Amino acid sequence: MSKRNSASRRNFVKQTSLIAGGLITAPILSRANFFSGSADVIKVALIGCGGRGTGAAMQAMLSKQNVKLVAMADAFRDRLDDCYKTLTADDLSDMTGTAGNIKNKIDVPEERKFTGFDAYQKAIPLADVVILTTPPGFRPIHFEEAVKQNKHIFMEKPVATTPEGIRKVLENAAIAKQKKLNVVVGLQRHYQNSYREMFSRKDMIGDITSAQAWWNNDGVWVKQRQPNQTEMEYQMRNWYYFVWLCGDHICEQHIHNIDVINWFKGGYPVKAQGMGGRQVRKGKEYGEIFDHHYVEYTYADGSVLNSQCRHIPGTMSKVDEYLVGTKGSIKCGAGTILDHKGKAIYQYDMEKENNPYQSEHDELFAAIAKGEYKFADAENGAKSTMTAILGRMATYSGQVVEWDKAMNVNMNLHPDTYTWDSLPKAVPGPDGFYAIATPGVTKYV
């Protein structure tokens, strides 16, 4: 890091602390510089050490800045240990495609490894930047704490699983802006070259009148229940299949496609209706979520997004977006813009495509190193997450659900307390099965 950039970053962190100091009375950042032993180092804390957390931490360390991982936190010690083992491996070529390692950037001794539900509270104070990659049900809580402690933030999508969580994220997104805290959300298509180029040329298709979005594939992992697990531990291990933790796969994965349509539309839908259910994933191990959703979103100008996501092996696999305008159309996955006769009027050179997962970290840490306030992704991240939740509410209920009403719903899905003996709100019946939403019966508004 150059002396100029080093001084700039220190000033930025200092200024951020001063700005925050006018708003709250917990100036933690000055303490954080003690731990790395170097004021030039951008110190990172990882909150959530699963697969995505491991990948995000690696991408942060691979940015060109003087970055160091100084603290790790997870509910489970074995997850933390697996993550640490991966990050300190001698050769990461299987994951990065390039021989080498990042061992010199991992400075997490035993006393800075934290486990349990309150682990985040111990790790966040030690860093300049926090990576939030736990199951998304915890994101609003962790984001609030990171903003309170004046940290720059990378947080994965989705950023909540309920409207209550969305409201909390929006409140803290506004505070983060006031404090000039950079916040990047892992909706990585915003950092992908082809999408940026097509977005800059979207006027070539005129006004967008309709769109389609797909996330259809086989599905993801399943964790089987183990002997002596409490219900809380089982759900935390198998989090993808519980709404309070995951939000259903329409939130966890299909949000990427929905977000692209919102981005190109420049707004969010006003209502949704749809259908969904469980045709294949019917076992106890699949918790309470659906295996397919089909949602018709309507925007304020009357344009419609037809959105579909499916986790059923052996069916058509497609992850993509398609927008139709008054003058033409955009095929996002192909990087192509067409006129109404089907003639390509723009084709992105896919040889220039980047790795957006890496780019979002490169750009975030470059901004921090330069002392720039550049990223405020949290509000869009929250509203695109809410779009996915709106769709889930429509498919679970079978009703037309309006955005304004949905935003004020209190679902109360989370446990009252977070301990291993706490009982989640969704528990299995005597037969071991969980209650599943039933269209026409389940109500939200």
Coordinates of C-alpha atoms in Angstrom, one line a residue:
M1 CA 0.0 0.0 0.0
S2 CA 1.4 3.4 -0.9
K3 CA 2.0 6.0 1.8
R4 CA -0.6 8.2 0.2
N5 CA -3.2 5.5 0.2
S6 CA -2.2 4.4 3.7
A7 CA -2.6 7.9 5.1
S8 CA -5.9 8.2 3.2
R9 CA -7.3 5.0 4.6
R10 CA -6.3 6.0 8.2
N11 CA -7.9 9.3 7.7
F12 CA -11.0 7.7 6.3
V13 CA -11.3 5.3 9.3
K14 CA -10.7 8.2 11.6
Q15 CA -13.2 10.4 9.9
T16 CA -15.7 7.6 10.0
S17 CA -15.2 7.2 13.7
L18 CA -15.7 10.9 14.2
I19 CA -18.9 10.9 12.2
A20 CA -20.2 8.0 14.1
G21 CA -19.1 9.5 17.4
G22 CA -21.6 12.2 16.9
L23 CA -24.3 9.7 16.6
I24 CA -23.5 7.0 19.2
T25 CA -21.2 6.7 22.2
A26 CA -19.2 3.5 21.3
P27 CA -16.1 4.5 19.4
I28 CA -14.7 1.0 18.8
L29 CA -12.6 1.6 15.7
S30 CA -9.6 3.0 17.5
R31 CA -9.3 -0.2 19.6
A32 CA -9.5 -2.3 16.5
N33 CA -6.2 -1.0 15.2
F34 CA -4.4 -2.5 18.2
F35 CA -4.8 -6.1 17.1
S36 CA -3.1 -6.3 13.8
G37 CA 0.0 -4.5 15.0
S38 CA 0.0 -2.3 11.8
A39 CA -2.1 0.7 11.1
D40 CA -1.9 0.0 7.4
V41 CA -3.7 -3.3 7.6
I42 CA -7.4 -3.5 6.8
K43 CA -8.6 -5.9 9.5
V44 CA -11.4 -8.2 8.7
A45 CA -13.8 -10.3 10.9
L46 CA -15.7 -13.2 9.4
I47 CA -19.1 -13.8 10.9
G48 CA -20.4 -17.1 9.5
C49 CA -17.8 -19.7 8.5
G50 CA -19.8 -22.0 6.2
G51 CA -19.1 -22.5 2.6
R52 CA -20.0 -19.0 1.4
G53 CA -18.2 -17.4 4.4
T54 CA -15.1 -19.4 3.5
G55 CA -15.3 -18.2 -0.1
A56 CA -16.0 -14.6 0.8
A57 CA -13.1 -14.5 3.3
M58 CA -10.8 -15.9 0.6
Q59 CA -11.9 -13.4 -1.9
A60 CA -11.4 -10.6 0.6
M61 CA -7.9 -11.8 1.2
L62 CA -7.2 -12.1 -2.5
S63 CA -8.0 -8.4 -3.1
K64 CA -5.0 -6.3 -3.9
Q65 CA -5.1 -4.3 -0.7
N66 CA -3.3 -5.0 2.6
V67 CA -6.0 -7.1 4.1
K68 CA -5.8 -9.5 7.0
L69 CA -8.4 -11.8 8.6
V70 CA -8.1 -11.2 12.4
A71 CA -11.3 -12.8 13.9
M72 CA -13.7 -15.6 13.1
A73 CA -17.1 -16.3 14.5
D74 CA -19.6 -19.1 14.0
A75 CA -22.4 -20.9 15.9
F76 CA -20.5 -24.1 15.5
R77 CA -16.8 -24.8 16.3
D78 CA -16.4 -27.5 13.7
R79 CA -17.6 -25.1 11.0
L80 CA -15.1 -22.5 12.1
D81 CA -12.3 -25.1 12.2
D82 CA -13.1 -26.4 8.7
C83 CA -13.0 -22.8 7.4
Y84 CA -9.8 -22.0 9.2
K85 CA -8.2 -25.2 7.8
T86 CA -9.2 -24.2 4.3
L87 CA -8.0 -20.6 4.5
T88 CA -4.6 -21.7 5.9
A89 CA -4.1 -24.5 3.3
D90 CA -0.7 -24.7 1.5
D91 CA -2.4 -24.7 -1.9
L92 CA -5.7 -23.1 -2.8
S93 CA -5.5 -23.8 -6.5
D94 CA -8.5 -26.1 -6.4
M95 CA -10.6 -23.1 -5.3
T96 CA -8.9 -20.2 -6.9
G97 CA -7.5 -21.7 -10.1
T98 CA -4.1 -20.4 -9.2
A99 CA -1.3 -22.1 -7.3
G100 CA -0.5 -20.4 -4.0
N101 CA -2.0 -19.6 -0.6
I102 CA -3.1 -16.8 1.7
K103 CA -1.7 -18.1 4.9
N104 CA 0.2 -14.8 5.5
K105 CA -3.1 -13.0 5.6
I106 CA -4.7 -15.2 8.2
D107 CA -4.0 -13.9 11.7
V108 CA -6.6 -15.6 13.9
P109 CA -5.1 -17.2 17.0
E110 CA -7.2 -19.2 19.3
E111 CA -8.3 -16.2 21.4
R112 CA -9.9 -14.6 18.4
K113 CA -12.0 -17.6 17.4
F114 CA -15.5 -17.3 18.8
T115 CA -18.4 -19.7 18.8
G116 CA -22.0 -19.6 19.8
F117 CA -25.0 -17.4 19.1
D118 CA -23.2 -14.3 20.6
A119 CA -19.9 -14.9 18.8
Y120 CA -20.5 -12.0 16.4
Q121 CA -20.5 -9.6 19.3
K122 CA -16.9 -10.6 20.2
A123 CA -15.5 -10.7 16.7
I124 CA -17.0 -7.5 15.2
P125 CA -15.1 -5.0 17.5
L126 CA -11.8 -6.4 16.3
A127 CA -12.1 -5.4 12.7
D128 CA -12.4 -2.5 10.3
V129 CA -14.5 -4.6 7.9
V130 CA -16.9 -7.4 8.7
I131 CA -18.1 -10.2 6.4
L132 CA -21.6 -11.3 7.3
T133 CA -22.3 -14.8 5.9
T134 CA -24.4 -16.7 8.4
P135 CA -27.8 -18.1 7.4
P136 CA -29.7 -15.0 6.3
G137 CA -32.2 -15.1 9.2
F138 CA -29.5 -13.6 11.4
R139 CA -28.4 -10.9 8.9
P140 CA -30.6 -8.1 10.3
I141 CA -29.2 -8.7 13.8
H142 CA -25.6 -8.8 12.7
F143 CA -25.9 -5.9 10.3
E144 CA -27.4 -3.8 13.1
E145 CA -24.4 -4.6 15.3
A146 CA -21.8 -4.0 12.6
V147 CA -23.4 -0.6 11.8
K148 CA -23.6 0.2 15.5
Q149 CA -19.8 -0.5 15.8
N150 CA -19.0 1.7 12.8
K151 CA -17.7 -1.1 10.5
H152 CA -17.5 -1.3 6.7
I153 CA -19.5 -4.3 5.7
F154 CA -19.8 -7.0 3.1
M155 CA -23.0 -9.1 3.6
E156 CA -24.4 -11.9 1.6
K157 CA -27.8 -11.9 0.1
P158 CA -30.6 -12.3 1.1
V159 CA -30.4 -9.8 3.9
A160 CA -33.4 -11.1 5.9
T161 CA -36.2 -13.7 5.8
T162 CA -39.2 -11.7 7.1
P163 CA -40.6 -8.2 6.7
E164 CA -39.6 -7.4 10.3
G165 CA -36.0 -8.2 9.3
I166 CA -36.3 -6.0 6.2
R167 CA -37.5 -3.1 8.2
K168 CA -34.5 -3.5 10.6
V169 CA -32.1 -3.6 7.7
L170 CA -33.6 -0.5 6.1
E171 CA -33.3 1.4 9.4
N172 CA -29.7 0.5 9.7
A173 CA -29.0 1.1 6.0
A174 CA -30.0 4.7 6.6
I175 CA -27.7 4.9 9.6
A176 CA -24.8 3.4 7.6
K177 CA -25.3 6.1 5.0
Q178 CA -25.1 8.8 7.7
K179 CA -21.9 7.3 9.0
K180 CA -20.5 6.8 5.5
L181 CA -19.9 3.1 6.1
N182 CA -19.3 1.2 2.8
V183 CA -21.8 -1.6 2.5
V184 CA -21.6 -4.2 -0.3
V185 CA -24.3 -6.8 -0.7
G186 CA -23.5 -10.1 -2.4
L187 CA -25.8 -9.5 -5.4
Q188 CA -22.8 -10.0 -7.6
R189 CA -24.4 -9.3 -10.9
H190 CA -24.1 -5.6 -10.1
Y191 CA -20.3 -6.2 -10.2
Q192 CA -20.3 -8.4 -13.3
N193 CA -18.9 -6.8 -16.5
S194 CA -21.5 -8.2 -18.9
Y195 CA -24.5 -7.0 -16.7
R196 CA -23.0 -3.6 -16.2
E197 CA -22.5 -3.2 -20.0
M198 CA -26.0 -4.3 -20.7
F199 CA -27.4 -2.1 -18.0
S200 CA -25.6 0.9 -19.5
R201 CA -27.3 0.2 -22.8
K202 CA -30.8 -0.8 -21.5
D203 CA -32.3 2.3 -23.2
M204 CA -31.7 0.5 -26.5
I205 CA -34.8 -1.6 -25.8
G206 CA -37.0 1.4 -24.8
D207 CA -39.4 1.1 -21.9
I208 CA -39.3 -2.3 -20.3
T209 CA -42.8 -3.8 -20.5
S210 CA -42.2 -7.4 -19.3
A211 CA -39.6 -9.7 -18.0
Q212 CA -38.8 -13.3 -17.1
A213 CA -36.5 -14.7 -14.5
W214 CA -35.4 -18.3 -13.8
W215 CA -33.5 -20.2 -11.1
N216 CA -34.3 -23.8 -12.0
N217 CA -32.0 -26.6 -11.0
D218 CA -31.6 -29.7 -8.9
G219 CA -31.4 -28.1 -5.5
V220 CA -28.8 -28.1 -2.7
W221 CA -27.4 -30.1 0.2
V222 CA -29.3 -31.8 3.0
K223 CA -28.1 -32.4 6.5
Q224 CA -29.7 -35.4 8.2
R225 CA -30.8 -35.2 11.8
Q226 CA -28.2 -36.7 14.2
P227 CA -28.8 -38.5 17.6
N228 CA -28.9 -36.2 20.6
Q229 CA -29.3 -33.0 18.6
T230 CA -31.7 -30.4 20.0
E231 CA -34.3 -29.1 17.6
M232 CA -32.4 -25.8 17.5
E233 CA -29.1 -27.5 16.5
Y234 CA -30.8 -29.6 13.9
Q235 CA -32.4 -26.6 12.3
M236 CA -29.2 -24.6 12.4
R237 CA -27.3 -27.5 10.7
N238 CA -30.0 -28.0 8.1
W239 CA -30.9 -24.3 7.9
Y240 CA -31.7 -24.2 4.2
Y241 CA -35.0 -25.9 4.8
F242 CA -36.4 -23.6 7.5
V243 CA -38.1 -20.3 6.6
W244 CA -36.9 -18.3 9.6
L245 CA -33.3 -19.1 8.7
C246 CA -33.3 -19.4 4.9
G247 CA -36.5 -17.7 3.6
D248 CA -37.1 -20.6 1.2
H249 CA -35.1 -20.9 -2.0
I250 CA -37.0 -18.1 -3.7
C251 CA -35.2 -15.8 -1.3
E252 CA -31.9 -17.7 -0.9
Q253 CA -31.1 -18.1 -4.6
H254 CA -33.8 -16.8 -6.9
I255 CA -33.2 -13.3 -5.4
H256 CA -30.3 -12.9 -7.8
N257 CA -32.6 -13.0 -10.9
I258 CA -35.4 -11.0 -9.2
D259 CA -32.8 -8.3 -8.3
V260 CA -31.6 -8.0 -11.9
I261 CA -35.1 -7.2 -13.1
N262 CA -35.6 -4.7 -10.3
W263 CA -32.2 -3.1 -11.2
F264 CA -33.0 -2.7 -14.9
K265 CA -36.6 -1.6 -14.1
G266 CA -35.3 1.0 -11.6
G267 CA -38.0 0.0 -9.1
Y268 CA -39.8 -2.7 -7.1
P269 CA -43.1 -4.5 -7.7
V270 CA -46.3 -3.2 -6.1
K271 CA -47.9 -6.6 -5.8
A272 CA -47.5 -10.3 -6.5
Q273 CA -49.5 -13.4 -7.0
G274 CA -48.4 -16.9 -7.7
M275 CA -48.4 -20.6 -7.1
G276 CA -46.1 -23.2 -5.6
G277 CA -45.7 -26.3 -3.5
R278 CA -43.7 -29.5 -2.8
Q279 CA -43.9 -32.2 -5.5
V280 CA -40.6 -34.0 -5.0
R281 CA -39.0 -32.8 -1.8
K282 CA -41.6 -34.3 0.6
G283 CA -39.4 -35.9 3.2
K284 CA -38.9 -34.8 6.8
E285 CA -35.4 -33.7 6.0
Y286 CA -36.7 -31.0 3.7
G287 CA -38.2 -29.1 6.6
E288 CA -41.0 -26.7 5.6
I289 CA -40.0 -25.0 2.3
F290 CA -41.5 -25.5 -1.2
D291 CA -39.6 -27.1 -4.1
H292 CA -41.1 -24.7 -6.7
H293 CA -42.6 -21.2 -6.9
Y294 CA -44.0 -19.4 -9.9
V295 CA -44.8 -15.7 -9.2
E296 CA -46.3 -12.9 -11.3
Y297 CA -44.9 -9.6 -10.1
T298 CA -46.6 -6.3 -11.2
Y299 CA -44.7 -3.0 -11.2
A300 CA -46.2 0.4 -10.7
D301 CA -46.2 1.1 -14.5
G302 CA -48.2 -2.1 -15.1
S303 CA -45.3 -4.1 -16.5
V304 CA -45.0 -7.8 -15.3
L305 CA -42.2 -10.1 -14.2
N306 CA -42.9 -13.8 -14.6
S307 CA -40.6 -15.4 -12.1
Q308 CA -40.0 -19.1 -11.6
C309 CA -37.7 -21.1 -9.4
R310 CA -37.6 -24.9 -9.0
H311 CA -35.4 -27.4 -7.1
I312 CA -36.4 -30.7 -8.8
P313 CA -33.8 -33.1 -10.2
G314 CA -34.2 -34.2 -13.7
T315 CA -36.0 -31.1 -14.9
M316 CA -34.9 -28.2 -17.1
S317 CA -32.0 -26.4 -15.6
K318 CA -31.9 -22.6 -16.3
V319 CA -30.6 -19.6 -14.3
D320 CA -31.1 -16.4 -16.3
E321 CA -33.1 -13.2 -16.9
Y322 CA -34.9 -11.8 -20.0
L323 CA -36.3 -8.3 -20.4
V324 CA -38.7 -7.1 -23.2
G325 CA -39.0 -3.4 -24.1
T326 CA -40.9 -1.3 -26.5
K327 CA -37.9 -1.4 -29.0
G328 CA -36.3 -4.8 -28.3
S329 CA -35.1 -7.2 -25.7
I330 CA -32.2 -8.2 -23.5
K331 CA -31.0 -11.8 -23.0
C332 CA -28.9 -11.3 -19.9
G333 CA -27.2 -14.7 -19.7
A334 CA -26.1 -14.4 -23.4
G335 CA -25.0 -10.8 -23.1
T336 CA -27.2 -10.0 -26.1
I337 CA -29.5 -7.0 -26.9
L338 CA -31.9 -7.7 -29.8
D339 CA -34.2 -5.5 -31.8
H340 CA -37.9 -6.5 -32.3
K341 CA -37.0 -8.6 -35.4
G342 CA -34.5 -10.7 -33.4
K343 CA -31.4 -9.0 -34.8
A344 CA -28.6 -8.6 -32.4
I345 CA -27.8 -4.9 -31.9
Y346 CA -25.3 -5.4 -29.2
Q347 CA -23.3 -8.5 -28.1
Y348 CA -21.0 -8.4 -25.0
D349 CA -17.6 -10.0 -25.6
M350 CA -17.7 -12.9 -23.1
E351 CA -13.9 -13.1 -23.3
K352 CA -14.0 -9.9 -21.1
E353 CA -16.2 -11.4 -18.5
N354 CA -14.9 -11.1 -14.9
N355 CA -15.4 -13.1 -11.7
P356 CA -18.0 -10.9 -10.0
Y357 CA -17.5 -12.6 -6.6
Q358 CA -13.9 -11.4 -6.6
S359 CA -14.7 -8.0 -8.1
E360 CA -17.2 -7.1 -5.4
H361 CA -14.4 -7.6 -2.8
D362 CA -11.8 -5.9 -5.0
E363 CA -13.9 -2.8 -5.3
L364 CA -15.0 -2.7 -1.7
F365 CA -11.4 -3.0 -0.3
A366 CA -10.0 -0.6 -2.9
A367 CA -12.5 2.0 -1.8
I368 CA -11.7 1.6 1.8
A369 CA -7.9 1.7 1.1
K370 CA -8.4 5.0 -0.8
G371 CA -10.6 6.4 1.9
E372 CA -13.6 6.6 -0.4
Y373 CA -17.2 6.2 0.6
K374 CA -18.5 4.5 -2.5
F375 CA -21.0 1.7 -1.7
A376 CA -24.4 1.8 -0.2
D377 CA -26.0 -1.5 -1.3
A378 CA -28.0 -2.3 1.8
E379 CA -31.2 -0.5 0.8
N380 CA -31.4 -2.2 -2.6
G381 CA -30.4 -5.5 -1.0
A382 CA -33.3 -5.2 1.5
K383 CA -35.8 -4.2 -1.2
S384 CA -34.8 -7.0 -3.6
T385 CA -34.9 -9.4 -0.6
M386 CA -38.4 -8.1 0.2
T387 CA -39.4 -8.7 -3.4
A388 CA -38.5 -12.4 -2.9
I389 CA -40.4 -12.5 0.4
L390 CA -43.4 -10.9 -1.3
G391 CA -43.3 -13.8 -3.8
R392 CA -43.1 -16.4 -1.1
M393 CA -46.0 -14.8 0.7
A394 CA -48.0 -15.0 -2.6
T395 CA -47.2 -18.7 -3.2
Y396 CA -47.7 -19.8 0.4
S397 CA -51.1 -18.0 0.6
G398 CA -52.3 -18.2 -3.0
Q399 CA -53.5 -14.6 -2.6
V400 CA -52.6 -11.3 -4.3
V401 CA -50.2 -9.7 -1.8
E402 CA -49.5 -6.0 -2.0
W403 CA -46.1 -4.6 -1.2
D404 CA -47.2 -1.9 1.2
K405 CA -49.3 -4.3 3.3
A406 CA -46.6 -7.0 3.2
M407 CA -44.0 -4.6 4.5
N408 CA -46.0 -4.1 7.7
V409 CA -46.6 -7.7 8.4
N410 CA -45.2 -9.2 11.6
M411 CA -44.5 -12.9 10.9
N412 CA -42.8 -13.7 14.3
L413 CA -41.0 -16.7 12.9
H414 CA -37.9 -16.5 15.0
P415 CA -37.3 -18.2 18.4
D416 CA -37.9 -16.0 21.4
T417 CA -34.3 -16.6 22.5
Y418 CA -31.2 -18.0 20.8
T419 CA -29.7 -20.9 22.8
W420 CA -29.2 -24.5 21.9
D421 CA -32.1 -25.5 24.1
S422 CA -34.4 -22.8 22.7
L423 CA -37.4 -24.1 20.8
P424 CA -37.9 -22.7 17.2
K425 CA -41.4 -21.7 16.3
A426 CA -41.6 -24.4 13.6
V427 CA -41.3 -27.8 15.2
P428 CA -42.2 -31.3 13.8
G429 CA -45.4 -33.0 14.7
P430 CA -45.6 -36.5 16.3
D431 CA -44.9 -38.0 12.8
G432 CA -41.7 -36.0 12.5
F433 CA -43.1 -33.8 9.7
Y434 CA -43.2 -30.0 9.8
A435 CA -46.3 -28.0 8.8
I436 CA -46.2 -26.8 5.2
A437 CA -47.9 -23.7 4.0
T438 CA -51.1 -24.4 2.1
P439 CA -52.4 -22.0 -0.6
G440 CA -55.9 -20.9 0.2
V441 CA -55.5 -21.6 3.9
T442 CA -52.2 -19.9 4.9
K443 CA -52.7 -16.2 5.5
Y444 CA -50.3 -13.3 5.9
V445 CA -52.3 -10.1 5.3

